[in-house]
Short mmCIF file of C-alpha atoms in Angstrom, two decimals:
data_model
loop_
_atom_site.label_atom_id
_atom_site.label_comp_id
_atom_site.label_asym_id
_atom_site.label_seq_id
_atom_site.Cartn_x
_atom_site.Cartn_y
_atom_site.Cartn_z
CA UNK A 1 31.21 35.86 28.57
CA UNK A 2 29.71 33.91 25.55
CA UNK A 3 30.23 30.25 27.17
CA UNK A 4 31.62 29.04 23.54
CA UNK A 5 34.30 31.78 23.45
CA UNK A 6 35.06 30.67 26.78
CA UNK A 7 35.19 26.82 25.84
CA UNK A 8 37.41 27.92 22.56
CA UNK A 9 39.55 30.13 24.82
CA UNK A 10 40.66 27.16 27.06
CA UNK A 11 41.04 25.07 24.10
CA UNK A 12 43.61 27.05 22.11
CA UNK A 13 45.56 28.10 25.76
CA UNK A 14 45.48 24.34 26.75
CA UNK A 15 46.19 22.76 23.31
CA UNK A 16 48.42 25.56 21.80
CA UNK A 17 51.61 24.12 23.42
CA UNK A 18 51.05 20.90 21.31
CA UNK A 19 50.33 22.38 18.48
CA UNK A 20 53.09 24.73 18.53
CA UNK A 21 55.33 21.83 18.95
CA UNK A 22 54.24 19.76 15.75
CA UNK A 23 53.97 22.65 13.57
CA UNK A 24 57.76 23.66 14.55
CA UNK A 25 58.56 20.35 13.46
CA UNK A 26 56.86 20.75 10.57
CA UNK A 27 57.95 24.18 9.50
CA UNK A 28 61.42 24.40 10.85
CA UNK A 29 60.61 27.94 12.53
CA UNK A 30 58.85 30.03 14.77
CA UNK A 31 57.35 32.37 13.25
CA UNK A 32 56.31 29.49 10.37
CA UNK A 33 54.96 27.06 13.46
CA UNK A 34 52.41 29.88 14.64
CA UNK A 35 51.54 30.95 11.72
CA UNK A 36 50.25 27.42 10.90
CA UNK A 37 48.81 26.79 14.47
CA UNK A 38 46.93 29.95 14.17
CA UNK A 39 45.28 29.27 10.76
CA UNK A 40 44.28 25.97 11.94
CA UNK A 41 43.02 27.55 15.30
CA UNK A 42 40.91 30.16 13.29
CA UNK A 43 38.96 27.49 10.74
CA UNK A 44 38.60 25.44 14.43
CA UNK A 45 36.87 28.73 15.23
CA UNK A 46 34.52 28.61 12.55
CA UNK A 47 33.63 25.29 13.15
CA UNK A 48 33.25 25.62 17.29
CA UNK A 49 29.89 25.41 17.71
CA UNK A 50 29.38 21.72 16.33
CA UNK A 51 33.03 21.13 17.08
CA UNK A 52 32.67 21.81 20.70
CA UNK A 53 30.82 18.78 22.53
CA UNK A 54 32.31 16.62 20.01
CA UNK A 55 35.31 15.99 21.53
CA UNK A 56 37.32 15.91 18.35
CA UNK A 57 37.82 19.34 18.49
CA UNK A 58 41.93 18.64 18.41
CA UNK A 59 41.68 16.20 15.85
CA UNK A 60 40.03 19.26 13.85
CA UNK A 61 42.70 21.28 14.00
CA UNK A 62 45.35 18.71 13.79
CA UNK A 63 44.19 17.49 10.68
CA UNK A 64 43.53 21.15 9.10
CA UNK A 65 47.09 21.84 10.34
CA UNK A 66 48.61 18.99 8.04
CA UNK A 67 46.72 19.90 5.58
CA UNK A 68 47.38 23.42 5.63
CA UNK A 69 50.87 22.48 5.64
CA UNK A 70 51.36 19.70 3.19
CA UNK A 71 48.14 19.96 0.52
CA UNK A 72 49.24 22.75 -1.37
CA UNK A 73 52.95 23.72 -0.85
CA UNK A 74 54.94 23.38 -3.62
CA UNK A 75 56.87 19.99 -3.07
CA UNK A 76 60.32 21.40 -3.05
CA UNK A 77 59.63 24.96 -1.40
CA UNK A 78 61.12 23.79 2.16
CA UNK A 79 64.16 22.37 0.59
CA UNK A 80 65.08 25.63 -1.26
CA UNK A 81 64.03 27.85 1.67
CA UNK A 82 66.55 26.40 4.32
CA UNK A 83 69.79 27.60 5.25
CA UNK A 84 71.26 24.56 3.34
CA UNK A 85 74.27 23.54 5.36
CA UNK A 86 74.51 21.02 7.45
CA UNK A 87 77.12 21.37 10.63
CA UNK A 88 80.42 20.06 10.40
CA UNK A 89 79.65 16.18 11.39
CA UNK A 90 81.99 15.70 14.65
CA UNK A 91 84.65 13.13 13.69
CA UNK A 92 85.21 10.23 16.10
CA UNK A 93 83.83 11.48 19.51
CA UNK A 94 80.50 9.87 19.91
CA UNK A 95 80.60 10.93 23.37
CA UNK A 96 76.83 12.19 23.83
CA UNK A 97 77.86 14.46 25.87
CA UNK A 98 75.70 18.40 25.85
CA UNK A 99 77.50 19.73 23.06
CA UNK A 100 77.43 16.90 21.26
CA UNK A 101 73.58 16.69 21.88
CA UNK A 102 73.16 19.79 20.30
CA UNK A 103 75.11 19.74 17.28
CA UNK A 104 73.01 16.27 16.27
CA UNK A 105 69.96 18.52 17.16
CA UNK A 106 71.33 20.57 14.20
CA UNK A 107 71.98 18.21 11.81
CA UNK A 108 68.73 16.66 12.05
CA UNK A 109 67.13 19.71 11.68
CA UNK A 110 68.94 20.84 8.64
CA UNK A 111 68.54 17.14 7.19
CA UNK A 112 64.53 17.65 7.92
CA UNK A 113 64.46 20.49 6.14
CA UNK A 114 65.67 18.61 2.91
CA UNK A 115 62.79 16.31 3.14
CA UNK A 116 59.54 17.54 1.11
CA UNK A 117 56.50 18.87 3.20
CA UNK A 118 54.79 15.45 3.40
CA UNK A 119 57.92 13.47 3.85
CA UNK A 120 58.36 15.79 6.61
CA UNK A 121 54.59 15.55 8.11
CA UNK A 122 54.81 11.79 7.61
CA UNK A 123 57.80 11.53 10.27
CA UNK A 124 56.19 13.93 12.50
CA UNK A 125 52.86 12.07 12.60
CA UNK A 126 54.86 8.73 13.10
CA UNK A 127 57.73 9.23 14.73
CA UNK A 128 56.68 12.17 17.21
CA UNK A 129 52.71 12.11 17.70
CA UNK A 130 53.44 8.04 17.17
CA UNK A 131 50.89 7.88 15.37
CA UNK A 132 50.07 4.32 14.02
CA UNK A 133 49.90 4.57 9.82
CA UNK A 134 46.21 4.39 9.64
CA UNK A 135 46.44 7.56 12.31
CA UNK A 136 48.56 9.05 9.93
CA UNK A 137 47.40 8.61 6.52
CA UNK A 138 43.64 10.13 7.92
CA UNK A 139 44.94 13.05 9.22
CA UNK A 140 47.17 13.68 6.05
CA UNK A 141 43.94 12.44 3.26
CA UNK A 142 46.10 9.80 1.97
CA UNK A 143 46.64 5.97 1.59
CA UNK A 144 48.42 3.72 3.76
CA UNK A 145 50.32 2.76 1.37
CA UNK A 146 51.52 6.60 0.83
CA UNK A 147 52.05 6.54 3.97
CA UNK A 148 54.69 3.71 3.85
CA UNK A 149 56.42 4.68 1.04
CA UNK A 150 56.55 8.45 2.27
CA UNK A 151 57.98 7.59 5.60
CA UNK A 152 60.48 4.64 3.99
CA UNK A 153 61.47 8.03 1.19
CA UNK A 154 61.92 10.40 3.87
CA UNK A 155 64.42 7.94 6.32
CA UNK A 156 66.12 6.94 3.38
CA UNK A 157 66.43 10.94 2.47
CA UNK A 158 67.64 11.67 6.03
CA UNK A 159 70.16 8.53 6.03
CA UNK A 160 71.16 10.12 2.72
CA UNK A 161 71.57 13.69 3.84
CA UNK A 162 73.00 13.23 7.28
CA UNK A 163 75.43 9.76 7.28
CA UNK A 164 76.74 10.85 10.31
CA UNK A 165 73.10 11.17 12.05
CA UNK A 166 72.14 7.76 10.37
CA UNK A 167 75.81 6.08 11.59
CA UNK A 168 74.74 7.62 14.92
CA UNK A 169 71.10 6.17 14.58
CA UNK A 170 72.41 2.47 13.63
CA UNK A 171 75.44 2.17 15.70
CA UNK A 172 73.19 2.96 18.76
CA UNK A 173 70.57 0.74 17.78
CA UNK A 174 72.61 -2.53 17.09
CA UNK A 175 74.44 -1.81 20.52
CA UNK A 176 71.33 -2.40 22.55
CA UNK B 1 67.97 3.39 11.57
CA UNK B 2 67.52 3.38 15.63
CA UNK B 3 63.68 4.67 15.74
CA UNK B 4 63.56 5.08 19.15
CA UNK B 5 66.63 7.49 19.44
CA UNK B 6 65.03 9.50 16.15
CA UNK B 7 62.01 9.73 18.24
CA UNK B 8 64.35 11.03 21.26
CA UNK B 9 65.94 13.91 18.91
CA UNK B 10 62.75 14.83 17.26
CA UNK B 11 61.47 15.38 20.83
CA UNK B 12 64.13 17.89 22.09
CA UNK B 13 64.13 19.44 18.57
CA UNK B 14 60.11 20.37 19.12
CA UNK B 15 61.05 21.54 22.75
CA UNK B 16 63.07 24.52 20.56
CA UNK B 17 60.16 26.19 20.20
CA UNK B 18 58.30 29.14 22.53
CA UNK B 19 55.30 29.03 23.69
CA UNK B 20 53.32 31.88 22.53
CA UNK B 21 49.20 32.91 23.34
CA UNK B 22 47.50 32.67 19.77
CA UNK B 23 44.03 33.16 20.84
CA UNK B 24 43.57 36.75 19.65
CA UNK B 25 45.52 35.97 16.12
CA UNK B 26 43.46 32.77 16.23
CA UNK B 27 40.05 34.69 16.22
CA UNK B 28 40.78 37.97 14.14
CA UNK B 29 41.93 35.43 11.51
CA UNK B 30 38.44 33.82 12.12
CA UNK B 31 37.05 36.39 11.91
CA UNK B 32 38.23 37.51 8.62
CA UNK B 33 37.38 34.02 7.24
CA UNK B 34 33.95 34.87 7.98
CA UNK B 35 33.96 37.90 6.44
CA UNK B 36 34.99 36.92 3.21
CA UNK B 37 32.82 34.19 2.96
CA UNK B 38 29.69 36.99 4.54
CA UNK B 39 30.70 38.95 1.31
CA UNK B 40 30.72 36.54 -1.24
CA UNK B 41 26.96 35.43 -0.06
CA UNK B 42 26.04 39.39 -0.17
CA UNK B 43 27.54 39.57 -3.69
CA UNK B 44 25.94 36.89 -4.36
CA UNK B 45 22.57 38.14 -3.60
CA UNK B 46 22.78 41.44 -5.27
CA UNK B 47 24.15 40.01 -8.39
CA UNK B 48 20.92 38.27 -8.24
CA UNK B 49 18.44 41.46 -6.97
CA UNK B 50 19.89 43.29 -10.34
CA UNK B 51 19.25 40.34 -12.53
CA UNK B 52 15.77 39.99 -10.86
CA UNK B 53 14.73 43.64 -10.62
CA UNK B 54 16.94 44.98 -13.23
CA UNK B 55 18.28 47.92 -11.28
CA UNK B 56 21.75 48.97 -11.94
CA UNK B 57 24.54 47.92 -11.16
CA UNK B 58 24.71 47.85 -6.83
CA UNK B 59 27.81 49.18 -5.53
CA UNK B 60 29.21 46.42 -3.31
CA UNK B 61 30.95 47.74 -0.54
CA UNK B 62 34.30 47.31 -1.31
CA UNK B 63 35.50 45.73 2.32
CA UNK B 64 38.04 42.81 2.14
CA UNK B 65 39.00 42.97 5.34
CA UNK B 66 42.55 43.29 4.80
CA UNK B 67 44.14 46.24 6.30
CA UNK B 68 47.02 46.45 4.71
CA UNK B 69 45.72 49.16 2.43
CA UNK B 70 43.25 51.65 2.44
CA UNK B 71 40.09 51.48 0.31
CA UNK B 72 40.87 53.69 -1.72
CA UNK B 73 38.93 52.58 -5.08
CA UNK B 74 35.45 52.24 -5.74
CA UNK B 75 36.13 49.42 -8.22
CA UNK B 76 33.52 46.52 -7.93
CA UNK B 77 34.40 43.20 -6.07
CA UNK B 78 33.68 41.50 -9.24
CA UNK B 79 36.47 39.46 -9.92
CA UNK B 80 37.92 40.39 -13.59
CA UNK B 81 36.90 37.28 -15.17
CA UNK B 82 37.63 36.91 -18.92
CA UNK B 83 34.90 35.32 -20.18
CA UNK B 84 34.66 37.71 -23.44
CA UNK B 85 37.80 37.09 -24.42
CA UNK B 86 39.17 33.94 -26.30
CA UNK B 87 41.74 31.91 -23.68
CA UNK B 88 45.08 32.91 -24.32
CA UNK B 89 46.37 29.88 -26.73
CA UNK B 90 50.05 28.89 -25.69
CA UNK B 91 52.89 30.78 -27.10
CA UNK B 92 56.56 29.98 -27.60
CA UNK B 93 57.37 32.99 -25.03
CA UNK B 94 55.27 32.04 -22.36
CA UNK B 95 55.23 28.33 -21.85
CA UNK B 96 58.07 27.06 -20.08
CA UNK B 97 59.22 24.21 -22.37
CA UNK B 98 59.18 26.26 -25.32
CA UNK B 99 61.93 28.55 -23.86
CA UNK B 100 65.53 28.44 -25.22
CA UNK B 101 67.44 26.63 -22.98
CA UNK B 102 70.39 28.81 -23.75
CA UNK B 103 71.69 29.55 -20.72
CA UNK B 104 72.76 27.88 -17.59
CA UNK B 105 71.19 30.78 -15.72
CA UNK B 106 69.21 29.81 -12.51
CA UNK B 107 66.45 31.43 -14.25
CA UNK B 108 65.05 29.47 -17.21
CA UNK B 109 62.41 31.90 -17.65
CA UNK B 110 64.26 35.30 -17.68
CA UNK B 111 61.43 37.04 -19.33
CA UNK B 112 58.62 36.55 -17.36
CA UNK B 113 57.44 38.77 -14.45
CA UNK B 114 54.56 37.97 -12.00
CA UNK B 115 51.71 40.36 -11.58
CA UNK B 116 50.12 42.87 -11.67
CA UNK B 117 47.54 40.49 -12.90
CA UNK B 118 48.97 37.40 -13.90
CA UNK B 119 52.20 35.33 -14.72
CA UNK B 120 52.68 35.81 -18.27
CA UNK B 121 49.58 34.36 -20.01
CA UNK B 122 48.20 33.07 -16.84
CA UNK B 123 45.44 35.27 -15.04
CA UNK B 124 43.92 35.78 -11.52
CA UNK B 125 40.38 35.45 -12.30
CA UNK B 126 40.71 32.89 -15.30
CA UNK B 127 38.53 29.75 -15.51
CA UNK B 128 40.46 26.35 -14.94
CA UNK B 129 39.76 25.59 -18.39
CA UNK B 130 41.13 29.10 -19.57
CA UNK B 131 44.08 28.17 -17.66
CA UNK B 132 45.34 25.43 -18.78
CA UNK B 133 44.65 26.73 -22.20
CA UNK B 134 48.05 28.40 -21.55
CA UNK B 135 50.02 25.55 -21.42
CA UNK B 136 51.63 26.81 -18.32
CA UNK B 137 50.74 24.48 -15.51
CA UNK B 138 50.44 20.89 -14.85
CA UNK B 139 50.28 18.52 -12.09
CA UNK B 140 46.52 19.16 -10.87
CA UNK B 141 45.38 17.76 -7.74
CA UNK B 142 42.61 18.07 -5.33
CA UNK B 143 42.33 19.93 -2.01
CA UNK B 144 40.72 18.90 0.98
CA UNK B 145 37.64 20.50 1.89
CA UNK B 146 37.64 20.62 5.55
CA UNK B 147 41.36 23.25 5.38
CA UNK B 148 40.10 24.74 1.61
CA UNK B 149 37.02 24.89 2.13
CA UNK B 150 36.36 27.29 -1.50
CA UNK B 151 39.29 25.96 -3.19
CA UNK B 152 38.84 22.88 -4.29
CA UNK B 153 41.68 22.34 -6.58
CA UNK B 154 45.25 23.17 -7.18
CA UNK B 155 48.15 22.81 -9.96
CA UNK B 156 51.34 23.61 -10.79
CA UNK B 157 53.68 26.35 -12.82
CA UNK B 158 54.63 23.09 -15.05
CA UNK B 159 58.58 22.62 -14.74
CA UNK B 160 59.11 24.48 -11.30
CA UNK B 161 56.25 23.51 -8.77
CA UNK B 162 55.38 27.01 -8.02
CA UNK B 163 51.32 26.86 -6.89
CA UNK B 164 48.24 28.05 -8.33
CA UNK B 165 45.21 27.70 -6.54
CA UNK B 166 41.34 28.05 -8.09
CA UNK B 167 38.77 29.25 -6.06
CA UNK B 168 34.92 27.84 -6.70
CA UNK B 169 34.32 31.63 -6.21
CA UNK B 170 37.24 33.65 -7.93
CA UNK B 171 38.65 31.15 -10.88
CA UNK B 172 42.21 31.64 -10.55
CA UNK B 173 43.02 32.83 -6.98
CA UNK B 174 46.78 32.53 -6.24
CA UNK B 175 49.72 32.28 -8.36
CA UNK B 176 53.17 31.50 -6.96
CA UNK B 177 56.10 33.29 -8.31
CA UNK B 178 57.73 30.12 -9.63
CA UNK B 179 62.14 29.80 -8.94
CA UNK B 180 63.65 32.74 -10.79
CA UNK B 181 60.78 34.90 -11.88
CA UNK B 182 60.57 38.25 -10.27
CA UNK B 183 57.66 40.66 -9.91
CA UNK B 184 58.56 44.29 -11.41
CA UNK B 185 59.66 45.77 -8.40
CA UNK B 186 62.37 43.00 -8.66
CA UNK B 187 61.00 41.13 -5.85
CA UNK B 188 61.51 37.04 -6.02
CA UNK B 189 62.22 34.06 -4.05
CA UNK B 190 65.32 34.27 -2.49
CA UNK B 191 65.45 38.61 -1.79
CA UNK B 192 66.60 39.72 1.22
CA UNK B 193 64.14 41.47 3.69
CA UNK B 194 66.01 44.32 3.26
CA UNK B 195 65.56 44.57 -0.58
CA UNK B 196 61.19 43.65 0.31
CA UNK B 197 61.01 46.34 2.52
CA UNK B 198 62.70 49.26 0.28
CA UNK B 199 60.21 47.73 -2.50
CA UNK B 200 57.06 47.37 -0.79
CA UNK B 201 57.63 49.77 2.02
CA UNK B 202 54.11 49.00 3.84
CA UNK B 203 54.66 44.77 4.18
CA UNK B 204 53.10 43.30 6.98
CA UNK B 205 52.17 40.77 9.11
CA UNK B 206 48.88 38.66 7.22
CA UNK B 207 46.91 39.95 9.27
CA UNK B 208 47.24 44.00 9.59
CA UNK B 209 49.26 43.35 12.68
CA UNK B 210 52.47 45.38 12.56
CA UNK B 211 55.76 44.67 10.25
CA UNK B 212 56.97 40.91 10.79
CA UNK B 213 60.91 40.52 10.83
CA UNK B 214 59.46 36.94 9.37
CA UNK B 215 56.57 34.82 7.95
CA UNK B 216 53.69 35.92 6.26
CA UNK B 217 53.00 39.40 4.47
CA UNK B 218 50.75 41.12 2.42
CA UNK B 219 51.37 44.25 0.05
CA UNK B 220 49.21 46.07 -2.53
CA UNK B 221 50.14 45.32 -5.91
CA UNK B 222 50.90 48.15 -7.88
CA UNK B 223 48.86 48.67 -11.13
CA UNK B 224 46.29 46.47 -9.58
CA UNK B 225 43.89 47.24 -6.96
CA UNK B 226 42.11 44.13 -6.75
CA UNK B 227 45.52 41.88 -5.89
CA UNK B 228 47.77 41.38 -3.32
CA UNK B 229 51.08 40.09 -3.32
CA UNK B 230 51.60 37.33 -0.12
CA UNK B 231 55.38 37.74 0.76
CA UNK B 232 56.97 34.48 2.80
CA UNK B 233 60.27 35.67 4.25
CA UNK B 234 62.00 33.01 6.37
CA UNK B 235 65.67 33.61 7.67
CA UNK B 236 65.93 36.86 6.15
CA UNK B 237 65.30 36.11 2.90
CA UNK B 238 62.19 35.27 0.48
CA UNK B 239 61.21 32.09 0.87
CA UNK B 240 57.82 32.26 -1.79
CA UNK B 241 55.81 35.40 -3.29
CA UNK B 242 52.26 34.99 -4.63
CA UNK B 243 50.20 36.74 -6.70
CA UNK B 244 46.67 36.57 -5.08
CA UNK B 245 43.01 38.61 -5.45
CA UNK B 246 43.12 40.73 -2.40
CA UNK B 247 39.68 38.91 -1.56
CA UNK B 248 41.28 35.35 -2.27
CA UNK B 249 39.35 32.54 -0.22
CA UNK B 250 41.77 29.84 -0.13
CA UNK B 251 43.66 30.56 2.66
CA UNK B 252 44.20 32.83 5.65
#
């Protein structure tokens, strides 16, 4: 077997996982998360053979991915696409108990799908990949500084859209 | 807001997702990309054989590597570029702010339709400048190279956000079907899968692979052989359509 096929192979079944799990966060669905993944995977592809023994091969297709995702969608496309309505908040329980869990799993998904695709990408990058926001701002192709305001817009959006999340988000915070 | 337990829920939210083997999609997509980029250095090179030898016209094999439909014209690859023709100057019926605001209607722009070649004044194939001698679109930006790597620029159906894309290759490459317009077969963001299938029985996945319940799709445009339309469906229902050349190099 061609030993850069081979190399690529073991990249995307190694790194795939990740991806998979950024993109979801991204998109808000399956089939939308490997459709991104793959797109980035295939200009990866293209690229292998000085991308290879670089070892920024993920960085690649990270960066392609949030592009692919954020440069060109129209800003309010996610927002109209959702099913808009977020679950019934649950009223005085704050129990976290498993069902609990999952309803706030819910609501923060339906609240993430009001944000706008960078405002989205920008609490990904920061918030899951913890990226610092110099990390962040390279991989999306934009300032700091858009990368402040973004991610100050987009937890001000979800504190907006989802009180009971944000309630949820403070009261635990100030009780540590 | 309590960072640390938004990083906790973001976690288990990206744990929803499945696992799936994308190596195969990964490369055919590649591959394509390849392709397309293989035929516009070919088409390249013949323009320039006829213009050097003065032959006839070459017949490009007409091979976009998109499998949704069969190759069934001999049309040239050529993409219909204007360039005889005057721009289209703006009119009152087909820029956006010049429409009646009449009605409350979701649609502000009830009569215009997207494709078979164009929203309204605004072509595949045009020049930037021809475009936004239509007064329809706004907002331009820049794409980066490294994920579009033949489109370097984008803009915007002015008043909706709906995308069009230029290609360095193609002019105008993509149009979005901006909120409310439909294309003839009555197709527009928000139809059901049900209503995409009965009009454009032969969608599928981007790339040839069987029908997809969701994501992307491709389907011929009728009337026009050269264009595709890109179909987005997303919990059952339409999340974006675009007009695009069949051979578009911007994406996929």
């Amino acid at each position: 077997m061609d030993p850069l096929l081979s190399e690529f192979d073991s990249f995307v079944r190694t790194r795939t996982p990740a991806l998979l799990r950024s993109a979801y966060l991204l998109t808000g669905d399956q089939h939308l998360a490997e459709d991104l993944v793959q797109s980035a995977l295939a200009r990866t592809h293209r690229s292998w053979s000085r991308l290879h023994d670089s070892g920024n091969a993920e960085a690649y297709t990270r960066k392609t991915m949030y592009h692919l995702q954020v440069s060109w969608w129209r800003r309010r496309r996610v927002a109209e696409s959702m099913p808009g309505d977020l679950p019934e908040p649950r009223g005085g329980d704050s129990a976290p108990d498993h069902a609990h869990q999952a309803t706030l799993r819910l609501t923060l998904r339906a609240a993430l799908a009001k944000l706008s695709a960078k405002q989205r990408a920008v609490l990904v990058l920061r918030f899951f990949e913890d990226r610092t926001e110099a990390e962040a701002a390279d991989l999306l192709g934009v300032t700091v500084g858009t990368v402040k305001s973004q991610t100050s817009k987009a937890l001000a959006k979800l504190r907006a859209v989802a009180p009971e999340l944000a309630e949820l988000y403070v009261l635990e915070g100030s009780a540590r | 807001m309590n960072h640390d337990r938004l990083r906790l829920d973001l976690a288990g939210l990206a744990e929803e997702v499945s696992p799936v083997d994308l190596r195969d999609r990964a490369l055919r997509t590649s591959r394509r990309l390849g392709l397309q980029r293989a035929i516009a250095t070919s088409a390249a090179a013949v323009v320039m054989l006829c213009a050097a030898t003065g032959t006839a016209f070459a017949l490009v094999p007409r091979n976009d590597g998109l499998a949704p439909v069969p190759a069934d014209t001999p049309s040239v690859t050529v993409p219909a570029s204007p360039s005889g023709e005057p721009a289209p100057s703006p009119s009152a019926g087909s820029s956006p702010t010049a429409t009646p605001s009449n009605s409350v209607a979701p649609s502000d722009r009830p009569t215009l339709v997207l494709g078979p070649d164009g929203l309204g004044a605004l072509k595949l194939g045009m020049s930037k400048k021809e475009a936004v001698a239509t007064g329809m679109i706004s907002n331009f930006g820049n794409l980066d190279q490294q994920a579009f790597p033949a489109c370097p620029a984008r803009a915007e159906v002015t008043g909706d956000g709906a995308v069009v894309l230029w290609s360095t290759r193609l002019g105008v490459a993509t149009i979005e079907a901006p909120t409310g317009v439909k294309t003839a077969e009555g197709i527009g963001v928000g139809s059901s899968r049900a209503s995409v299938r009965q009009a454009y029985p032969s969608w599928r996945g981007i790339d040839g692979t069987p029908p997809h319940d969701e994501g992307r799709g491709l389907v011929p445009v009728p009337g026009n052989p050269d264009a595709r339309y890109r179909i987005v469906v997303q919990n059952g229902k339409v999340q974006s359509i675009t007009l695009q050349f069949a051979r578009q190099d911007c994406y996929e």
